[in-house]
Coordinates of C-alpha atoms in Angstrom, one line a residue:
X272 CA 98.2 111.3 69.3
X273 CA 101.2 109.3 70.5
X274 CA 101.8 108.3 66.9
X275 CA 101.5 111.9 65.8
X276 CA 104.0 112.9 68.4
X277 CA 106.3 110.3 66.8
X278 CA 105.7 112.0 63.4
X279 CA 106.9 115.3 64.8
X280 CA 110.0 113.6 66.3
X281 CA 110.8 111.9 63.0
X282 CA 110.6 115.2 61.1
X283 CA 112.9 116.8 63.7
X284 CA 115.4 114.0 63.1
X285 CA 115.2 114.6 59.3
X286 CA 113.5 111.2 58.7
X287 CA 110.8 112.7 56.5
X288 CA 109.9 109.6 54.6
X289 CA 109.1 107.7 57.7
X290 CA 107.2 110.7 59.1
X291 CA 105.2 111.1 55.9
X292 CA 104.3 107.4 55.7
X293 CA 103.3 107.2 59.3
X294 CA 101.1 110.3 59.2
X295 CA 99.2 108.9 56.2
X296 CA 98.1 106.0 58.3
X297 CA 96.5 108.3 60.9
X298 CA 92.9 109.6 60.9
X299 CA 92.4 112.8 59.0
X300 CA 91.5 114.7 62.1
X301 CA 94.9 114.1 63.8
X302 CA 96.1 116.6 64.9
X303 CA 93.4 118.3 62.8
X304 CA 92.5 118.2 59.1
X305 CA 94.4 121.4 58.2
X306 CA 97.4 120.5 60.3
X307 CA 97.6 117.0 58.9
X308 CA 97.5 118.2 55.3
X309 CA 100.1 120.9 56.1
X310 CA 102.6 118.4 57.5
X311 CA 102.0 116.0 54.7
X312 CA 102.6 118.8 52.2
X313 CA 105.8 119.8 53.7
X314 CA 107.3 116.3 54.0
X315 CA 106.3 115.5 50.4
X316 CA 108.1 118.7 49.2
X317 CA 111.1 117.9 51.3
X318 CA 111.2 114.5 49.6
X319 CA 111.0 116.1 46.1
X320 CA 107.3 115.2 45.5
X321 CA 106.2 118.6 44.4
X322 CA 102.8 117.9 42.9
X323 CA 101.8 115.8 45.9
X324 CA 103.0 118.4 48.3
X325 CA 101.1 121.2 46.5
X326 CA 97.9 119.2 46.6
X327 CA 98.2 118.7 50.4
X328 CA 99.0 122.4 51.0
X329 CA 96.0 123.5 49.0
X330 CA 93.9 121.1 51.0
X331 CA 95.3 122.7 54.2
X332 CA 94.2 126.1 52.9
X333 CA 90.7 124.8 52.2
X334 CA 90.5 124.2 55.9
X335 CA 92.4 127.3 57.0
X336 CA 92.1 130.1 54.5
X337 CA 94.8 132.7 54.7
X338 CA 97.1 130.5 56.8
X339 CA 100.6 131.9 56.5
X340 CA 102.6 128.7 57.1
X341 CA 100.7 126.8 54.3
X342 CA 101.0 129.8 51.9
X343 CA 104.7 130.1 52.6
X344 CA 105.4 126.4 51.9
X345 CA 103.3 126.7 48.7
X346 CA 105.1 129.8 47.5
X347 CA 108.5 128.2 48.0
X348 CA 107.5 125.1 46.1
X349 CA 107.9 126.7 42.7
X350 CA 107.7 129.8 40.6
X351 CA 104.3 131.5 40.9
X352 CA 104.7 134.0 38.1
X353 CA 102.0 132.4 35.9
X354 CA 100.4 130.3 38.5
X355 CA 96.7 131.1 39.2
X356 CA 97.2 130.1 42.8
X357 CA 99.0 133.4 43.3
X358 CA 95.7 135.2 42.7
X359 CA 94.0 133.1 45.3
X360 CA 96.8 134.0 47.7
X361 CA 96.1 137.7 47.3
X362 CA 92.3 137.3 47.7
X363 CA 93.0 135.7 51.1
X364 CA 95.1 138.7 52.4
X365 CA 92.3 140.1 54.5
X366 CA 91.7 136.6 56.1
X367 CA 95.5 136.3 56.8
X368 CA 95.3 139.6 58.8
X369 CA 93.1 137.8 61.3
X370 CA 95.7 135.1 62.1
X371 CA 98.3 135.5 64.8
X372 CA 101.5 137.7 64.3
X373 CA 103.8 134.7 63.5
X374 CA 101.4 133.3 60.9
X375 CA 100.8 136.7 59.4
X376 CA 104.6 137.2 59.0
X377 CA 104.8 134.0 57.1
X378 CA 102.0 135.1 54.8
X379 CA 103.9 138.3 54.1
X380 CA 107.0 136.3 53.1
X381 CA 104.8 134.3 50.8
X382 CA 103.3 137.4 49.2
X383 CA 106.8 138.8 48.8
X384 CA 107.8 135.6 46.9
X385 CA 104.7 136.0 44.7
X386 CA 105.6 139.6 43.8
X387 CA 109.2 138.7 43.2
X388 CA 108.2 135.9 40.8
X389 CA 106.0 138.3 39.0
X390 CA 108.8 140.9 38.7
X391 CA 107.2 143.6 41.0
X392 CA 110.3 144.7 42.8
X393 CA 108.7 147.4 45.1
X394 CA 105.8 145.2 46.1
X395 CA 108.1 142.3 46.9
X396 CA 110.4 144.4 49.0
X397 CA 107.5 145.9 50.9
X398 CA 106.0 142.5 51.7
X399 CA 109.3 141.0 52.8
X400 CA 110.0 144.1 54.9
X401 CA 106.7 143.9 56.7
X402 CA 107.2 140.2 57.4
X403 CA 110.7 140.8 58.7
X404 CA 109.4 143.7 60.9
X405 CA 106.8 141.4 62.5
X406 CA 109.4 138.8 63.3
X407 CA 111.8 141.4 64.6
X408 CA 109.2 142.4 67.3
X409 CA 109.4 138.9 68.8
X410 CA 113.1 138.2 68.1
X411 CA 115.3 141.3 68.5
X412 CA 118.9 141.1 67.5
X413 CA 121.6 141.5 70.2
X414 CA 124.6 143.0 68.4
X415 CA 126.8 143.0 71.5
X416 CA 126.2 139.3 72.2
X417 CA 126.9 138.3 68.7
X418 CA 130.1 140.3 68.6
X419 CA 131.3 138.8 71.9
X420 CA 130.5 135.3 70.6
X421 CA 132.6 136.0 67.5
X422 CA 135.5 137.5 69.5
X423 CA 135.6 134.5 72.0
X424 CA 135.7 132.1 69.0
X425 CA 138.9 133.6 67.9
X426 CA 140.5 134.1 71.3
X427 CA 143.5 131.9 72.3
X428 CA 144.1 130.1 69.1
X429 CA 147.4 130.1 67.2
X430 CA 148.6 128.0 64.3
X431 CA 150.5 125.6 66.5
X432 CA 147.7 125.2 69.0
X433 CA 146.2 122.4 67.0
X434 CA 149.3 120.2 67.2
X435 CA 148.2 119.1 70.7
X436 CA 145.2 117.3 69.1
X437 CA 147.6 115.0 67.2
X438 CA 149.3 113.7 70.3
X439 CA 146.2 111.6 71.2
X440 CA 143.4 111.7 68.8
X441 CA 140.2 109.6 68.4
X442 CA 139.7 107.1 65.7
X443 CA 138.0 108.1 62.5
X444 CA 138.6 111.8 63.0
X445 CA 138.1 112.4 59.3
X446 CA 134.6 111.0 59.2
X447 CA 132.8 114.3 59.4
X448 CA 133.1 116.9 56.7
X449 CA 132.2 120.4 57.9
X450 CA 130.6 122.8 55.4
X451 CA 129.9 126.2 56.7
X452 CA 129.4 129.8 55.6
X453 CA 126.6 132.3 55.8
X454 CA 123.0 131.1 55.3
X455 CA 122.0 131.1 51.6
X456 CA 125.7 131.1 50.5
X457 CA 125.6 127.8 48.7
X458 CA 126.3 125.4 51.6
X459 CA 123.4 123.1 50.6
X460 CA 124.7 122.9 47.1
X461 CA 128.1 121.8 48.4
X462 CA 126.4 119.3 50.6
X463 CA 124.4 118.0 47.6
X464 CA 127.7 117.5 45.6
X465 CA 129.4 115.7 48.4
X466 CA 126.3 113.6 49.4
X467 CA 126.2 112.4 45.8
X468 CA 129.4 110.4 46.5
X469 CA 128.8 106.7 47.4
X470 CA 130.8 107.1 50.7
X471 CA 129.1 110.2 51.9
X472 CA 125.7 110.9 53.7
X473 CA 124.0 114.2 54.2
X474 CA 123.9 115.3 57.8
X475 CA 122.3 118.7 57.4
X476 CA 122.5 121.3 60.1
X477 CA 123.5 118.9 63.0
X478 CA 124.6 121.4 65.7
X479 CA 126.1 118.6 67.8
X480 CA 129.4 120.4 68.0
X481 CA 127.6 122.6 70.6
X482 CA 127.6 119.6 73.0
X483 CA 131.4 119.4 72.5
X484 CA 131.7 123.1 73.4
X485 CA 129.8 122.6 76.6
X486 CA 132.1 119.7 77.6
X487 CA 135.2 121.8 76.8
X488 CA 133.9 124.8 78.8
X489 CA 133.5 127.1 75.8
X490 CA 134.6 127.7 72.2
X491 CA 137.7 129.8 72.8
X492 CA 141.3 128.5 72.8
X493 CA 141.6 129.6 76.4
X494 CA 138.7 127.4 77.4
X495 CA 140.2 124.5 75.6
X496 CA 143.6 125.2 77.2
X497 CA 142.0 125.1 80.6
X498 CA 140.2 121.9 79.7
X499 CA 143.6 120.3 78.8
X500 CA 145.3 121.7 81.9
X501 CA 142.8 119.9 84.0
X502 CA 144.2 116.6 82.8
X503 CA 141.7 116.0 80.1
X504 CA 142.6 115.0 76.5
X505 CA 141.4 116.3 73.2
X506 CA 140.5 112.8 72.0
X507 CA 137.7 112.8 74.7
X508 CA 136.1 115.8 72.9
X509 CA 136.6 114.1 69.5
X510 CA 135.1 110.9 70.7
X511 CA 132.1 112.8 72.1
X512 CA 131.4 114.3 68.7
X513 CA 131.9 111.0 66.9
X514 CA 129.7 109.1 69.3
X515 CA 126.9 111.6 68.9
X516 CA 127.4 111.3 65.1
X517 CA 127.1 107.5 65.3
X518 CA 124.0 107.6 67.4
X519 CA 122.3 109.7 64.7
X520 CA 123.7 107.9 61.6
X521 CA 125.2 104.6 62.6
X522 CA 128.9 103.6 62.4
X523 CA 129.5 103.8 58.7
X524 CA 130.1 106.4 56.0
X525 CA 131.3 110.0 55.9
X526 CA 128.9 112.6 57.1
X527 CA 128.5 116.2 56.0
X528 CA 127.9 118.5 59.0
X529 CA 126.4 121.7 57.6
X530 CA 126.1 123.6 60.8
X531 CA 125.7 127.2 59.7
X532 CA 127.4 128.7 62.8
X533 CA 130.4 126.4 62.6
X534 CA 132.4 129.6 62.1
X535 CA 132.2 130.0 65.8
X536 CA 133.4 126.5 66.5
X537 CA 136.2 126.0 64.0
X538 CA 138.9 126.2 66.7
X539 CA 137.3 123.6 68.7
X540 CA 136.6 121.4 65.6
X541 CA 140.3 121.7 64.5
X542 CA 141.4 120.7 68.0
X543 CA 139.1 117.8 68.6
X544 CA 138.9 116.5 65.1
X545 CA 142.3 117.3 63.6
X546 CA 141.7 115.5 60.3
X547 CA 138.1 116.6 59.6
X548 CA 137.9 118.5 56.3
X549 CA 136.7 122.1 56.6
X550 CA 134.9 124.0 53.8
X551 CA 133.7 127.6 53.8
X552 CA 131.2 128.9 51.2
X553 CA 131.3 132.5 50.1
X554 CA 128.8 134.3 47.9
X555 CA 128.6 137.9 46.5
X556 CA 127.6 139.9 49.7
X557 CA 124.7 141.8 48.0
X558 CA 123.1 138.6 46.7
X559 CA 123.7 136.9 50.0
X560 CA 122.2 139.7 52.0
X561 CA 119.1 139.9 49.8
X562 CA 118.7 136.2 49.9
X563 CA 118.9 136.2 53.7
X564 CA 116.4 139.1 54.0
X565 CA 113.8 137.4 51.8
X566 CA 114.1 134.0 53.5
X567 CA 111.9 132.9 56.4
X568 CA 114.2 130.9 58.6
X569 CA 112.3 128.3 60.4
X570 CA 114.4 128.5 63.6
X571 CA 114.6 132.3 63.5
X572 CA 117.7 134.3 62.6
X573 CA 117.4 137.6 64.4
X574 CA 120.1 139.4 62.4
X575 CA 118.2 138.8 59.1
X576 CA 115.3 141.1 59.7
X577 CA 117.0 144.4 58.8
X578 CA 119.8 145.3 56.4
X579 CA 121.8 147.2 59.0
X580 CA 121.8 144.0 61.2
X581 CA 122.6 141.8 58.2
X582 CA 125.6 144.1 57.5
X583 CA 126.7 143.8 61.2
X584 CA 126.6 140.0 61.1
X585 CA 128.3 139.8 57.7
X586 CA 131.2 142.0 59.0
X587 CA 131.7 139.6 61.9
X588 CA 131.7 136.6 59.7
X589 CA 134.3 138.3 57.4
X590 CA 136.5 138.8 60.5
X591 CA 136.1 135.1 61.4
X592 CA 136.9 134.0 57.8
X593 CA 140.1 136.2 57.7
X594 CA 141.2 134.8 61.1
X595 CA 140.6 131.2 60.4
X596 CA 142.3 131.4 57.0
X597 CA 145.4 132.8 58.7
X598 CA 145.3 130.1 61.4
X599 CA 144.2 127.0 59.5
X600 CA 145.8 127.6 56.1
X601 CA 145.1 125.1 53.4
X602 CA 143.0 122.9 55.8
X603 CA 140.2 125.4 55.3
X604 CA 139.0 125.3 51.6
X605 CA 137.2 128.5 50.7
X606 CA 134.7 128.0 47.8
X607 CA 133.4 131.1 46.0
X608 CA 129.8 130.4 44.9
X609 CA 130.2 132.2 41.5
X610 CA 133.3 130.2 40.6
X611 CA 131.6 127.0 41.7
X612 CA 128.6 127.4 39.4
X613 CA 130.8 128.7 36.5
X614 CA 133.2 125.8 36.7
X615 CA 131.4 123.0 38.6
X616 CA 133.7 120.2 37.4
X617 CA 136.8 122.0 38.6
X618 CA 135.5 122.8 42.0
X619 CA 133.9 119.4 42.4
X620 CA 137.3 117.9 41.8
X621 CA 138.8 120.2 44.4
X622 CA 136.2 119.4 46.9
X623 CA 136.6 115.6 46.5
X624 CA 140.4 116.0 46.8
X625 CA 140.1 118.2 49.9
X626 CA 137.8 115.7 51.6
X627 CA 139.9 112.7 50.7
X628 CA 137.2 111.2 48.5
X629 CA 137.9 109.1 45.4
X630 CA 136.7 110.4 42.0
X631 CA 133.2 109.2 41.1
X632 CA 130.6 110.3 38.6
X633 CA 127.8 111.1 41.1
X634 CA 129.2 114.4 42.5
X635 CA 129.5 115.7 39.0
X636 CA 125.7 115.4 38.4
X637 CA 124.4 116.2 41.9
X638 CA 120.9 117.1 40.8
X639 CA 120.3 113.4 40.0
X640 CA 120.8 112.4 43.6
X641 CA 117.6 111.8 45.4
X642 CA 117.6 112.8 49.1
X643 CA 115.6 114.8 51.5
X644 CA 116.5 118.5 51.6
X645 CA 114.8 120.6 54.3
X646 CA 116.5 123.9 53.8
X647 CA 115.3 126.9 51.7
X648 CA 117.5 125.5 48.8
X649 CA 115.5 122.3 48.5
X650 CA 114.3 123.1 44.9
X651 CA 117.5 124.6 43.6
X652 CA 119.7 121.6 44.4
X653 CA 117.4 119.3 42.4
X654 CA 118.2 121.2 39.2
X655 CA 121.5 121.2 37.3
X656 CA 124.0 123.6 38.7
X657 CA 123.2 127.0 37.1
X658 CA 123.7 130.8 37.5
X659 CA 120.2 131.6 38.6
X660 CA 121.5 132.7 42.1
X661 CA 123.9 135.2 40.7
X662 CA 122.8 138.9 40.5
X663 CA 119.5 138.2 42.2
X664 CA 119.9 141.4 44.3
X665 CA 120.6 143.8 41.5
X666 CA 117.0 145.0 41.1
X667 CA 116.9 145.7 44.8
X668 CA 120.3 147.5 45.1
X669 CA 118.8 150.9 45.7
X670 CA 116.3 149.5 48.3
X671 CA 119.3 147.9 50.1
X672 CA 121.2 151.1 50.6
X673 CA 121.4 150.5 54.3
X674 CA 123.3 147.3 53.8
X675 CA 125.6 148.9 51.2
X676 CA 126.4 151.7 53.6
X677 CA 127.1 149.5 56.6
X678 CA 128.8 146.5 55.1
X679 CA 132.6 146.8 54.9
X680 CA 134.0 144.2 52.6
X681 CA 137.3 142.9 53.9
X682 CA 140.5 142.8 51.8
X683 CA 140.6 139.0 52.4
X684 CA 137.2 138.6 50.9
X685 CA 138.0 140.7 47.9
X686 CA 141.3 138.8 47.1
X687 CA 140.2 135.2 47.9

């Protein structure tokens, strides 16, 4: 059990290969037969071993029929339109109802994926909506808190504020490359492109900038100003981030930090790490909203369970994008998803230049790069860049009327 605890820790540290190999050495009843097969299935899929992963997940379902987590992983491992495993999923629906609320929610998302693959729009929407409703019961969305968080992130920053960071800055401030944007907006694709460069490693959703915010006393410019007024220096904050980065990845190489909520930390990042490249992904709002709604986020994203809440969060993120573009100027590269997939060579070149990376062949064929991908985009990035993600919401437009009515697209978003 101590070694299994290490397996869990390794997966949390994104070291899936080590976790997978260690778990295979343990007895089949650790932690139990179904749980072991489930973890092995997920780590295999994360490593790109789809057939192996499916076999383990089906084995987990032999031990636990109707188990939502295993069905969800299996559904996300490929297209089920013509896969007989989809029929088995539906036959286990009654058994799934006997599992706990969280597991049942996952089963609903899996069934939604099955109906979506089969082209049954109404059935897919109903299944996703039920799963989202179950999750919303346990994780309500606090609109006021989210709005306050966004407002504070923009408070106290001006275009000349960041000059203070250049008076005394830490070494290697350009090591991290921050890629942000809404979930399901294409951030994993950009990470795949950059991580295909010989000098760049994928970091994933690191979230270590939060530790810097704690040290600074908050994310606002006012908090940073108070921190500096106390006699502290910005290089202390930069070094804290870089030290945490080195503890995770060692001292060498550029690292992509794909923290989704970096929009709330960009002022602090620009202050503490004045040469770190900043990239913001944008996707068609309807496609992005539908993709968020149908995705089961492992860590819970409370605003993604209803279209009115999705619209509220999207509006806040648009305000943040407009603000940071006005403050950061060309330091913030905004990448439209549609333009990226329509002209990948052009945008790959722009990304490399923006990040100070030399031209190489790897980033221009990112699907050939083998790495672990633990987000919902794990399968997409292993295929050549394509337009499959464009227009995915069109069939659901009428069912998404609440989003359409509540989302107010900003002039900045339309023109950029």
